[in-house]
Structures are given as structure tokens and as C-alpha cells.
Tab-separated table of C-alpha atoms in Angstrom:
chain	number	residue	atom	x	y	z
A	126	MET	CA	32.262	-106.484	-206.607
A	127	LEU	CA	35.931	-106.876	-205.676
A	128	THR	CA	38.208	-103.910	-206.074
A	129	ALA	CA	41.892	-104.233	-205.278
A	130	GLY	CA	43.006	-100.753	-204.369
A	131	PRO	CA	42.991	-98.643	-207.554
A	132	LEU	CA	42.347	-101.663	-209.792
A	133	ALA	CA	38.808	-102.453	-210.896
A	134	GLU	CA	37.562	-106.026	-210.734
A	135	GLY	CA	37.956	-106.611	-214.456
A	136	GLN	CA	41.516	-105.247	-214.524
A	137	PHE	CA	42.501	-107.359	-211.531
A	138	ALA	CA	41.044	-110.515	-213.089
A	139	GLU	CA	42.666	-109.837	-216.473
A	140	LEU	CA	46.073	-109.393	-214.843
A	141	ALA	CA	45.564	-112.682	-212.987
A	142	ARG	CA	44.879	-114.393	-216.321
A	143	THR	CA	48.305	-113.054	-217.422
A	144	GLY	CA	46.593	-110.813	-219.943
A	145	PRO	CA	48.023	-107.426	-220.921
A	146	ALA	CA	45.106	-105.531	-219.295
A	147	VAL	CA	46.057	-102.186	-220.815
A	148	LEU	CA	44.230	-100.109	-218.219
A	149	GLY	CA	45.511	-102.310	-215.421
A	150	MET	CA	49.090	-101.997	-216.660
A	151	SER	CA	48.682	-98.230	-216.842
A	152	THR	CA	47.570	-98.262	-213.213
A	153	LEU	CA	50.586	-100.379	-212.270
A	154	ARG	CA	52.959	-97.976	-214.029
A	155	THR	CA	51.374	-95.021	-212.245
A	156	GLY	CA	51.712	-96.862	-208.944
A	157	LEU	CA	55.350	-97.686	-209.617
A	158	ARG	CA	56.103	-94.053	-210.436
A	159	GLY	CA	54.486	-92.917	-207.213
A	160	HIS	CA	56.374	-95.555	-205.241
A	161	ARG	CA	59.669	-94.492	-206.796
A	162	LEU	CA	59.049	-90.844	-205.956
A	163	LEU	CA	58.308	-91.868	-202.355
A	164	LEU	CA	61.601	-93.751	-202.196
A	165	LEU	CA	63.447	-90.764	-203.621
A	166	LYS	CA	61.864	-88.511	-201.002
A	167	ALA	CA	62.757	-91.075	-198.324
A	168	LEU	CA	66.398	-90.847	-199.398
A	169	LEU	CA	66.298	-87.042	-199.159
A	170	ILE	CA	64.817	-87.291	-195.667
A	171	ARG	CA	67.512	-89.752	-194.642
A	172	VAL	CA	70.311	-87.504	-195.889
A	173	ARG	CA	68.887	-84.556	-193.981
A	174	ARG	CA	68.232	-86.592	-190.848
A	175	GLU	CA	71.754	-88.083	-190.885
A	176	ARG	CA	73.446	-84.893	-192.049
A	177	ASP	CA	76.156	-85.202	-189.407
A	178	LEU	CA	77.100	-88.632	-190.793
A	179	VAL	CA	77.498	-87.413	-194.397
A	180	ALA	CA	80.552	-85.426	-195.520
A	181	PRO	CA	79.568	-81.787	-196.161
A	182	ALA	CA	80.797	-81.859	-199.768
A	183	VAL	CA	78.751	-84.989	-200.528
A	184	ARG	CA	75.667	-83.535	-198.888
A	185	GLN	CA	76.009	-80.284	-200.799
A	186	ARG	CA	76.330	-82.126	-204.127
A	187	PHE	CA	73.262	-84.200	-203.270
A	188	GLU	CA	71.197	-81.100	-202.445
A	189	ALA	CA	72.389	-79.354	-205.620
A	190	ALA	CA	71.490	-82.438	-207.676
A	191	TRP	CA	68.035	-82.482	-206.105
A	192	ARG	CA	67.473	-78.854	-207.126
A	193	LEU	CA	68.697	-79.624	-210.663
A	194	LEU	CA	66.284	-82.546	-210.902
A	195	GLU	CA	63.426	-80.273	-209.843
A	196	ARG	CA	64.508	-77.786	-212.502
A	197	ALA	CA	64.482	-80.479	-215.194
A	198	GLU	CA	61.062	-81.660	-214.054
A	199	ARG	CA	59.664	-78.138	-214.339
A	200	ALA	CA	61.175	-77.732	-217.819
A	201	ARG	CA	60.002	-81.042	-219.292
A	202	PRO	CA	58.101	-83.252	-216.845
A	203	VAL	CA	57.715	-86.222	-219.188
A	204	VAL	CA	61.441	-86.379	-219.983
A	205	ALA	CA	62.480	-86.053	-216.331
A	206	ARG	CA	60.097	-88.830	-215.347
A	207	GLU	CA	61.479	-91.095	-218.056
A	208	VAL	CA	64.900	-90.787	-216.419
A	209	LEU	CA	63.448	-91.466	-212.973
A	210	ASP	CA	61.420	-94.407	-214.332
A	211	TYR	CA	64.440	-96.031	-215.994
A	212	PRO	CA	65.123	-99.413	-214.332
A	213	THR	CA	68.618	-98.633	-213.070
A	214	THR	CA	67.318	-95.574	-211.208
A	215	GLY	CA	65.266	-97.960	-209.090
A	216	ALA	CA	68.259	-100.249	-208.560
A	217	TRP	CA	70.340	-97.264	-207.410
A	218	LEU	CA	67.615	-96.087	-205.030
A	219	ALA	CA	67.376	-99.517	-203.413
A	220	ALA	CA	71.163	-99.653	-202.971
A	221	ALA	CA	71.338	-96.134	-201.542
A	222	LEU	CA	68.522	-96.667	-199.057
A	223	ALA	CA	70.096	-99.923	-197.871
A	224	ALA	CA	73.654	-98.552	-197.653
A	225	PRO	CA	75.115	-98.125	-194.150
A	226	ALA	CA	76.153	-94.638	-193.131
A	227	GLY	CA	79.690	-93.763	-194.097
A	228	ALA	CA	81.729	-94.318	-197.236
A	229	GLU	CA	79.229	-96.671	-198.909
A	230	LEU	CA	76.296	-94.290	-198.495
A	231	GLU	CA	78.364	-91.339	-199.702
A	232	HIS	CA	79.419	-93.314	-202.769
A	233	ARG	CA	75.749	-94.086	-203.534
A	234	LEU	CA	74.605	-90.502	-203.007
A	235	ASP	CA	76.904	-89.188	-205.747
A	236	ARG	CA	74.807	-91.074	-208.283
A	237	LEU	CA	71.936	-88.594	-207.964
A	238	GLU	CA	74.117	-85.974	-209.628
A	239	SER	CA	74.487	-87.994	-212.841
A	240	ILE	CA	70.737	-88.802	-212.836
A	241	ALA	CA	69.904	-85.102	-212.447
A	242	VAL	CA	72.427	-84.103	-215.130
A	243	THR	CA	70.884	-86.631	-217.531
A	244	ALA	CA	67.381	-85.314	-216.862
A	245	ALA	CA	68.509	-81.685	-217.281
A	246	LEU	CA	70.386	-82.374	-220.509
A	247	ARG	CA	67.487	-84.312	-221.980
A	248	ALA	CA	65.067	-81.586	-220.874
A	249	GLY	CA	67.094	-78.972	-222.774
A	250	CYS	CA	68.183	-76.991	-219.716
A	251	PRO	CA	71.199	-74.682	-220.082
A	252	LEU	CA	73.998	-75.866	-217.798
A	253	ASP	CA	77.431	-74.824	-216.614
A	254	LEU	CA	78.497	-77.021	-213.746
A	255	SER	CA	81.182	-79.320	-212.385
A	256	ALA	CA	80.235	-82.968	-211.870
A	257	VAL	CA	81.898	-85.904	-210.139
A	258	ALA	CA	82.999	-88.759	-212.423
A	259	PRO	CA	83.921	-91.761	-210.228
A	260	GLY	CA	86.874	-93.585	-211.760
A	261	GLY	CA	86.910	-91.056	-214.591
A	262	THR	CA	83.479	-92.162	-215.866
A	263	LEU	CA	80.206	-90.228	-215.982
A	264	SER	CA	77.189	-92.438	-216.578
A	265	LEU	CA	74.153	-90.756	-218.154
A	266	THR	CA	71.133	-92.823	-217.150
A	267	GLY	CA	69.458	-94.521	-220.106
A	268	VAL	CA	71.708	-92.646	-222.572
A	269	GLY	CA	75.356	-93.696	-222.392
A	270	ARG	CA	78.710	-93.148	-220.721
A	271	CYS	CA	81.538	-90.609	-220.853
A	272	ASP	CA	85.034	-91.983	-220.187
A	273	LEU	CA	87.383	-89.023	-219.988
A	274	GLY	CA	89.791	-90.222	-217.311
A	275	ALA	CA	89.145	-87.279	-214.972
A	276	GLU	CA	87.436	-87.417	-211.571
A	277	ARG	CA	85.708	-84.083	-212.178
A	278	LEU	CA	84.125	-82.925	-215.415
A	279	ARG	CA	82.886	-79.585	-216.636
A	280	ILE	CA	79.517	-79.747	-218.365
A	281	ARG	CA	78.404	-76.801	-220.470
A	282	ALA	CA	75.103	-76.937	-222.332
A	283	ARG	CA	73.668	-74.181	-224.501
A	284	GLY	CA	70.975	-74.593	-227.092
A	285	ARG	CA	71.413	-77.897	-228.839
A	286	MET	CA	75.054	-78.525	-227.986
A	287	VAL	CA	76.673	-79.952	-224.871
A	288	ARG	CA	80.407	-79.988	-224.165
A	289	ILE	CA	81.853	-82.276	-221.512
A	290	ALA	CA	85.550	-81.985	-220.644
A	291	PRO	CA	87.880	-82.583	-217.718
A	292	GLU	CA	87.654	-79.794	-215.189
A	293	GLY	CA	90.205	-77.103	-216.064
A	294	ALA	CA	90.770	-78.299	-219.651
A	295	ARG	CA	91.380	-75.508	-222.163
A	296	GLY	CA	90.407	-75.409	-225.803
A	297	PRO	CA	88.526	-78.059	-227.781
A	298	ARG	CA	90.806	-80.977	-226.904
A	299	GLY	CA	90.244	-83.485	-224.146
A	300	GLY	CA	86.468	-83.424	-224.248
A	301	LEU	CA	83.492	-84.609	-226.205
A	302	LEU	CA	80.347	-83.147	-227.664
A	303	LEU	CA	76.733	-84.208	-227.274
A	304	ALA	CA	73.912	-82.965	-229.464
A	305	ARG	CA	70.353	-82.340	-228.323
A	306	PRO	CA	68.319	-82.774	-231.498
A	307	GLY	CA	65.012	-82.430	-229.652
A	308	ARG	CA	62.313	-84.633	-228.135
A	309	GLY	CA	64.514	-85.339	-225.140
A	310	ARG	CA	67.189	-87.178	-227.126
A	311	LEU	CA	70.962	-86.990	-226.715
A	312	THR	CA	73.545	-88.136	-229.244
A	313	GLY	CA	77.303	-88.052	-228.791
A	314	ILE	CA	80.508	-87.885	-230.760
A	315	GLY	CA	84.158	-87.882	-229.823
A	316	PRO	CA	86.588	-90.175	-228.016
A	317	GLY	CA	85.412	-91.367	-224.643
A	318	TRP	CA	81.732	-91.497	-225.569
A	319	ALA	CA	79.752	-94.774	-225.634
A	320	ALA	CA	76.004	-94.737	-226.260
A	321	LEU	CA	73.474	-97.335	-225.216
A	322	ARG	CA	72.242	-99.190	-228.280
A	323	PRO	CA	68.522	-99.431	-229.103
A	324	LEU	CA	67.046	-102.852	-229.752
A	325	PRO	CA	65.415	-103.061	-233.196
A	326	GLY	CA	61.842	-101.903	-233.604
A	327	THR	CA	61.222	-100.829	-230.001
A	328	ALA	CA	62.206	-98.216	-227.448
A	329	ALA	CA	64.119	-100.806	-225.390
A	330	LEU	CA	67.878	-100.475	-224.933
A	331	LEU	CA	70.673	-103.007	-224.786
A	332	ASP	CA	72.182	-101.740	-221.545
A	333	ASP	CA	75.748	-102.968	-221.151
A	334	LEU	CA	77.079	-99.757	-219.578
A	335	ASP	CA	75.130	-98.583	-216.531
A	336	PRO	CA	76.984	-99.268	-213.257
A	337	TYR	CA	73.709	-100.239	-211.542
A	338	ARG	CA	72.460	-102.638	-214.209
A	339	VAL	CA	73.354	-105.694	-212.079
A	340	PRO	CA	73.797	-105.802	-208.276
A	341	PRO	CA	77.444	-105.889	-207.107
A	342	GLY	CA	77.226	-109.548	-206.090
A	343	GLY	CA	75.607	-110.597	-209.353
A	344	VAL	CA	72.368	-112.546	-209.795
A	345	GLY	CA	71.477	-116.222	-209.755
A	346	ALA	CA	73.314	-119.305	-208.588
A	347	PRO	CA	76.021	-119.635	-209.654
A	348	SER	CA	76.264	-115.867	-209.632
A	349	ARG	CA	76.272	-114.013	-212.957
A	350	VAL	CA	77.723	-110.530	-213.213
A	351	ALA	CA	77.160	-107.889	-215.859
A	352	ALA	CA	78.829	-108.586	-219.194
A	353	ASP	CA	81.398	-106.006	-220.275
A	354	ARG	CA	80.572	-104.203	-223.501
A	355	ALA	CA	83.637	-105.686	-225.207
A	356	ALA	CA	82.209	-109.166	-224.618
A	357	VAL	CA	78.682	-108.351	-225.836
A	358	ASP	CA	77.837	-109.487	-229.365
A	359	ALA	CA	75.289	-106.800	-230.188
A	360	GLY	CA	74.484	-108.350	-233.558
A	361	ALA	CA	73.496	-111.636	-231.924
A	362	TRP	CA	71.257	-109.813	-229.446
A	363	TYR	CA	69.597	-107.885	-232.287
A	364	GLU	CA	68.961	-111.112	-234.201
A	365	ARG	CA	67.423	-112.881	-231.189
A	366	TRP	CA	65.355	-109.801	-230.323
A	367	ARG	CA	63.953	-109.366	-233.839
A	368	GLY	CA	63.211	-113.065	-234.169
A	369	ALA	CA	61.522	-113.214	-230.761
A	370	HIS	CA	59.204	-110.344	-231.610
A	371	ARG	CA	58.324	-111.870	-234.971
A	372	LEU	CA	57.388	-115.129	-233.257
A	373	LEU	CA	55.356	-113.435	-230.548
A	374	HIS	CA	53.525	-111.346	-233.120
A	375	ARG	CA	52.555	-114.464	-235.109
A	376	ILE	CA	51.344	-116.337	-232.050
A	377	ASP	CA	49.825	-113.630	-229.870
A	378	PRO	CA	50.011	-110.042	-231.205
A	379	VAL	CA	48.497	-108.641	-228.013
A	380	ARG	CA	51.192	-110.231	-225.858
A	381	ALA	CA	53.844	-109.095	-228.311
A	382	ALA	CA	52.627	-105.522	-227.854
A	383	GLU	CA	52.745	-105.963	-224.079
A	384	VAL	CA	56.385	-107.026	-224.225
A	385	ARG	CA	57.241	-104.028	-226.417
A	386	ARG	CA	55.584	-101.670	-223.935
A	387	SER	CA	56.974	-103.308	-220.805
A	388	VAL	CA	60.677	-103.881	-221.498
A	389	ARG	CA	62.816	-100.755	-221.134
A	390	ALA	CA	66.213	-102.444	-221.025
A	391	VAL	CA	67.855	-105.796	-221.688
A	392	VAL	CA	71.008	-106.332	-219.638
A	393	PRO	CA	73.498	-108.932	-220.943
A	394	LEU	CA	74.951	-111.188	-218.253
A	395	GLY	CA	78.404	-112.702	-218.375
A	396	ALA	CA	78.978	-116.457	-218.347
A	397	SER	CA	79.753	-118.009	-214.952
A	398	GLY	CA	82.115	-120.562	-216.468
A	399	PRO	CA	82.503	-123.226	-219.167
A	400	GLY	CA	79.278	-125.077	-219.874
A	401	ALA	CA	77.141	-122.576	-217.990
A	402	VAL	CA	73.460	-122.773	-218.923
A	403	PRO	CA	71.612	-119.618	-220.039
A	404	MET	CA	69.718	-117.801	-217.317
A	405	SER	CA	67.521	-114.736	-216.894
A	406	ALA	CA	66.279	-112.632	-214.024
A	407	THR	CA	64.452	-109.480	-213.026
A	408	LEU	CA	65.060	-107.208	-210.053
A	409	ARG	CA	62.137	-106.123	-207.918
A	410	ALA	CA	63.742	-102.689	-207.588
A	411	ALA	CA	64.238	-102.351	-211.365
A	412	PRO	CA	61.004	-103.284	-213.176
A	413	GLY	CA	61.285	-103.043	-216.933
A	414	ALA	CA	64.783	-104.545	-217.085
A	415	VAL	CA	65.400	-108.108	-218.230
A	416	LEU	CA	68.786	-109.477	-217.150
A	417	ALA	CA	69.826	-112.412	-219.299
A	418	SER	CA	72.637	-114.353	-220.821
A	419	LEU	CA	72.312	-114.520	-224.597
A	420	PRO	CA	69.376	-116.855	-225.375
A	421	ALA	CA	70.198	-119.728	-227.696
A	422	SER	CA	67.506	-118.820	-230.241
A	423	PRO	CA	64.702	-116.351	-230.989
A	424	ARG	CA	62.271	-118.879	-229.504
A	425	ALA	CA	64.256	-118.945	-226.268
A	426	MET	CA	64.350	-115.148	-226.273
A	427	ALA	CA	60.557	-114.964	-226.703
A	428	GLU	CA	60.034	-117.302	-223.758
A	429	THR	CA	62.547	-115.371	-221.651
A	430	LEU	CA	60.809	-112.060	-222.331
A	431	VAL	CA	57.344	-113.385	-221.473
A	432	HIS	CA	58.655	-115.100	-218.331
A	433	GLU	CA	60.493	-112.037	-217.003
A	434	VAL	CA	57.795	-109.514	-217.946
A	435	HIS	CA	55.415	-111.445	-215.715
A	436	HIS	CA	57.842	-111.426	-212.819
A	437	SER	CA	57.948	-107.633	-213.153
A	438	LYS	CA	54.150	-107.395	-213.478
A	439	LEU	CA	53.560	-109.370	-210.316
A	440	ALA	CA	56.201	-107.437	-208.364
A	441	ALA	CA	54.562	-104.163	-209.441
A	442	LEU	CA	51.121	-105.445	-208.483
A	443	HIS	CA	52.365	-106.588	-205.069
A	444	GLU	CA	53.749	-103.094	-204.389
A	445	LEU	CA	50.320	-101.645	-205.178
A	446	VAL	CA	48.091	-104.406	-203.765
A	447	PRO	CA	49.893	-106.743	-201.312
A	448	LEU	CA	49.208	-110.350	-202.275
A	449	HIS	CA	50.905	-112.085	-199.356
A	450	ARG	CA	52.188	-111.208	-195.903
A	451	GLN	CA	55.778	-110.654	-194.936
A	452	GLY	CA	57.838	-112.332	-192.259
A	453	ARG	CA	56.778	-115.969	-192.460
A	454	ALA	CA	59.502	-118.614	-192.688
A	455	SER	CA	57.547	-121.504	-194.240
A	456	VAL	CA	58.864	-122.974	-197.507
A	457	HIS	CA	57.235	-125.173	-200.139
A	458	GLN	CA	58.388	-127.528	-202.863
A	459	VAL	CA	57.394	-126.711	-206.429
A	460	GLY	CA	57.943	-128.757	-209.545
A	461	TRP	CA	60.217	-126.363	-211.418
A	462	ARG	CA	62.752	-125.886	-208.580
A	463	THR	CA	64.915	-128.278	-206.598
A	464	ASP	CA	65.076	-125.948	-203.579
A	465	PRO	CA	62.047	-125.214	-201.357
A	466	ARG	CA	60.546	-121.768	-201.930
A	467	PRO	CA	58.897	-119.218	-199.616
A	468	ILE	CA	55.331	-118.292	-200.489
A	469	ALA	CA	56.544	-115.174	-202.356
A	470	GLY	CA	58.701	-117.383	-204.581
A	471	VAL	CA	55.837	-119.831	-205.160
A	472	TYR	CA	53.568	-116.959	-206.171
A	473	GLN	CA	56.135	-115.512	-208.571
A	474	GLY	CA	56.839	-118.897	-210.109
A	475	VAL	CA	53.165	-119.718	-210.594
A	476	TYR	CA	52.469	-116.439	-212.350
A	477	ALA	CA	55.466	-116.579	-214.697
A	478	HIS	CA	54.909	-120.233	-215.611
A	479	LEU	CA	51.181	-119.699	-216.084
A	480	ALA	CA	52.049	-117.002	-218.633
A	481	LEU	CA	54.444	-119.391	-220.378
A	482	SER	CA	51.800	-122.127	-220.360
A	483	ASP	CA	49.406	-119.703	-222.033
A	484	LEU	CA	52.078	-118.910	-224.641
A	485	TRP	CA	52.817	-122.583	-225.316
A	486	TRP	CA	49.082	-123.371	-225.497
A	487	ARG	CA	48.743	-120.784	-228.251
A	488	ALA	CA	51.931	-121.878	-230.028
A	489	VAL	CA	50.692	-125.445	-230.452
A	490	ALA	CA	47.774	-124.345	-232.621
A	491	ALA	CA	49.293	-121.226	-234.208
A	492	ASP	CA	49.842	-121.370	-237.943
A	493	GLY	CA	52.770	-118.972	-237.617
A	494	ALA	CA	54.726	-121.019	-235.087
A	495	PRO	CA	57.664	-123.034	-236.489
A	496	ARG	CA	57.040	-126.749	-236.246
A	497	GLU	CA	60.012	-127.350	-233.952
A	498	TRP	CA	58.652	-124.798	-231.504
A	499	ARG	CA	55.166	-126.289	-231.688
A	500	THR	CA	56.601	-129.682	-230.768
A	501	ARG	CA	58.564	-128.242	-227.877
A	502	ALA	CA	55.610	-126.098	-226.775
A	503	GLU	CA	53.394	-129.197	-226.539
A	504	GLN	CA	55.973	-130.972	-224.378
A	505	ARG	CA	56.601	-127.972	-222.142
A	506	PHE	CA	52.910	-127.244	-221.759
A	507	GLU	CA	52.123	-130.740	-220.537
A	508	ARG	CA	54.941	-130.630	-217.987
A	509	PHE	CA	54.434	-127.150	-216.603
A	510	HIS	CA	50.639	-127.171	-216.692
A	511	LEU	CA	50.740	-130.006	-214.188
A	512	GLN	CA	53.384	-128.303	-212.032
A	513	VAL	CA	51.526	-124.975	-211.982
A	514	GLY	CA	48.367	-126.783	-210.922
A	515	GLY	CA	50.161	-128.277	-207.929
A	516	ALA	CA	51.663	-124.927	-206.955
A	517	LEU	CA	48.267	-123.213	-207.215
A	518	GLU	CA	46.961	-125.664	-204.618
A	519	ILE	CA	49.839	-124.619	-202.320
A	520	LEU	CA	48.847	-120.983	-202.718
A	521	LEU	CA	45.155	-121.559	-202.092
A	522	GLU	CA	45.840	-123.674	-199.007
A	523	SER	CA	48.264	-121.108	-197.546
A	524	ASP	CA	47.314	-118.784	-194.690
A	525	GLU	CA	49.992	-116.306	-195.829
A	526	LEU	CA	47.922	-114.744	-198.631
A	527	THR	CA	45.993	-111.520	-198.237
A	528	ILE	CA	42.344	-111.375	-199.280
A	529	ALA	CA	43.402	-109.822	-202.598
A	530	GLY	CA	46.155	-112.413	-202.985
A	531	ARG	CA	43.701	-115.274	-202.531
A	532	GLU	CA	41.279	-113.772	-205.051
A	533	PHE	CA	44.116	-113.290	-207.542
A	534	ALA	CA	45.142	-116.931	-207.068
A	535	ARG	CA	41.567	-118.064	-207.720
A	536	HIS	CA	41.539	-116.120	-210.986
A	537	MET	CA	44.860	-117.760	-211.912
A	538	GLN	CA	43.400	-121.160	-211.116
A	539	ARG	CA	40.396	-120.550	-213.369
A	540	HIS	CA	42.674	-119.499	-216.227
A	541	HIS	CA	44.869	-122.533	-215.603
A	542	ALA	CA	41.797	-124.765	-215.868
A	543	SER	CA	40.785	-123.117	-219.143
A	544	LEU	CA	44.121	-124.245	-220.606
A	545	GLY	CA	43.478	-127.833	-219.571
A	546	ARG	CA	43.344	-129.225	-223.076
A	547	LEU	CA	45.604	-128.485	-225.997
A	548	ARG	CA	43.706	-127.318	-229.047
A	549	GLY	CA	44.202	-130.319	-231.257
A	550	PRO	CA	47.110	-132.719	-231.872
A	551	LEU	CA	50.135	-131.908	-233.938
A	552	GLY	CA	49.630	-133.638	-237.241
């Protein structure tokens, strides 16, 4: 019987068939958490090893933030881990570990303070400390943003109330209040406070505030940067989100539940110029975040969510159970791209488009699918089913796959074959 690291044979096969595999997904989440903690420890080791290259004040703030994070974890482990698991924490870690010594690294290191403050506030810890606010802004990971126009802020937290004000401010003016109503939640009032907005019916957030939500150079080609909050039509995002989940629930309730569990944040992308086509992306360092321009319809949103969730699933699996080897320069042509792709890109594309093919296969026969989507699903299925088949042959002929990667590809191929015929014509 094949076992792939901590995954049992059945879990591994179910993931390959693009199924939710509840136990398998739980294993992936546990693996991701462990990997993130290792990266965080690696950053601490780097700071201590390169202590002579880091300004003393920056190093001291980093060490103090580390101790605060440990304090929050002791107070409420689940809440502290939610902050560490949030997608932008992973994006920050990747940027900090890759930053060259000097000003860039020091700038990245200051972020740990705001992460630790968020965890401590959510955990209900009493606080009285001074925090750095780059550009006058303090970002609270997965919660919101304080814009008070001061580079240093005083944070005082007692019981259920938190006061944040410019360092040295006197009296009630010039600051804002946050409430801690319990269960690790924070709510804010007052000028300078902007909260992340929850997407309807789920725990996911519309994140248009976090400074690490999109890499500095943007994503995609042409490059898309993060949309500013002022340019984000929250109502349109809510409408697409609600409609997408209704459609997914009608067609495949199990997959709808997987999307609800998997997506922690949706990050709106700005347009790259007039006539720009919608795009979406995920970041390997930030699983659980879907970066996207506003989809044209709920149907497009549903397809985007399924597509990007499977990119994140495969990236998480590869961290836990390597599917292919690193360092090879060979590239391959696949049907859905005009540019040749390395084997990692082929693998990602196969998995995401196999999941979409499964969705379209179900939509064709689903009573709850709108007729216009059923028609489109039939057309898309026929096109991509053929392209995925060709790309699967590339994978299985490659010498770049690991043993586990080859077995996973065989399971994908068997699932692809099971979708070989649409379940009845559209009448």
C-alpha cells in the first residue's frame, strides 16, 4: 500500500481526484502550520546569526515581538495560530527570509511587531507598549488598519478595551478605540480605523488593506497590483461571492464546503489598463488567499475559486510530499498557455484544470445550474478535457517526478478518464 508521508493511500488518491478529502486536507493544514513555524524559527535564527548586520533598535523590537507572540500563544493558542496561519503572514515571512541584509531586511523585520500585537490583542492580553507604525499606519493582521499619522503609537489594552494613540498624545483625542468582545474578535471605532470586511456567509475576508496582500512587483503579466480600498466595490464582490457559493452548492455541495473551509482571504487586484481581462492568482507562500480582479459574474467567481483553491492544495501537498524535483530547466507546451512551462507549472495547471473539468462535468447534468452555464460548461469541458489529457501524458513521461508525484499523476489520469463522457446531451 502506498503512503505518501503522513497521508494514507486513500487520502492521497482522493486529493489526486481533486476531491475535498477532509482528513487529507486536515493533514495538509497541519503540515502547512508546521512549515510556517519552521520558517518563523529560521527567521529568528537568521536575525541572531546576523546580529551585527541588524540595527540594535530593530533587533530589540524583533526580540520583544517574539516574546509577545509567545505570550499570546500561551494565553490563547488557537487565536495566536490563526494570526500566524493568515495568508499574509506567510507572504511576509517569504519576503523577510529573502530580503538582503541592510535596510530592506530591517524594514521587513518590523512587521513581526504588528503580527505579535494582533495576536496579543486577539488573545485578550493586557498591553502597554509603544509600536512602530511605518508611514503612520499600523496594520493588524487579518483584522484591519490604524491610520493615525504618527510613526510611533502607544497601545494600551485592559479588559475588553484597547486604546491606540500617537506616542505622547494626551487625553482622549488623537486616538481610536478597539473593543474585544470575546472569542478572539476585535472591533474598532474612531477616525483612522478601517476594518477588513467579511465576505457573506463565511469566515473569509475581503482583504484590501494588508501591505503584504500582493508582492511589491504585482502578479501576472501584465502585472496587477493590489487595488486600493477606495477603488474596491465591496457590494459587487459580495454579490459575486454569494452567487458563486449558491451555484457551487447546487452543483456540488461537497466542493462548495471545501471552498468555504479553504479560502481565508480574497484580495482585489487593480486593473492593468483599459480593456484588461480579469485574472486570478495564488501565492505559494500565502495559501488560503485568492488574488483576483472582480469576476464578471457569480459563475466566473465560482470557477475562479475552484481553480485557485486547487493551486493552493497542490502547493501545500508539494511542501509536505514533494511531487517533482527542483533545478531542471526543461519546459513543455500545454494547451491552455502560449508560453512553455516548467514541469512544476505543468503539474499545477493539470491539477487546477482537472478540478475545473470535474466542476463543468457536474454542471452539465445539474438541475440547479443555469442553462447558460450548462452550455458554457459543456464547451469548456470538451476543450480542457482534451488539453488536460495531453498534459497528463507530459507528466507521466517526465523523469522529473518523484515516486509520489508519479503515483499522484496516475490517480489524476484515472479520474480524468472517468470524466471522459458527459452525462447526457443538453436538451
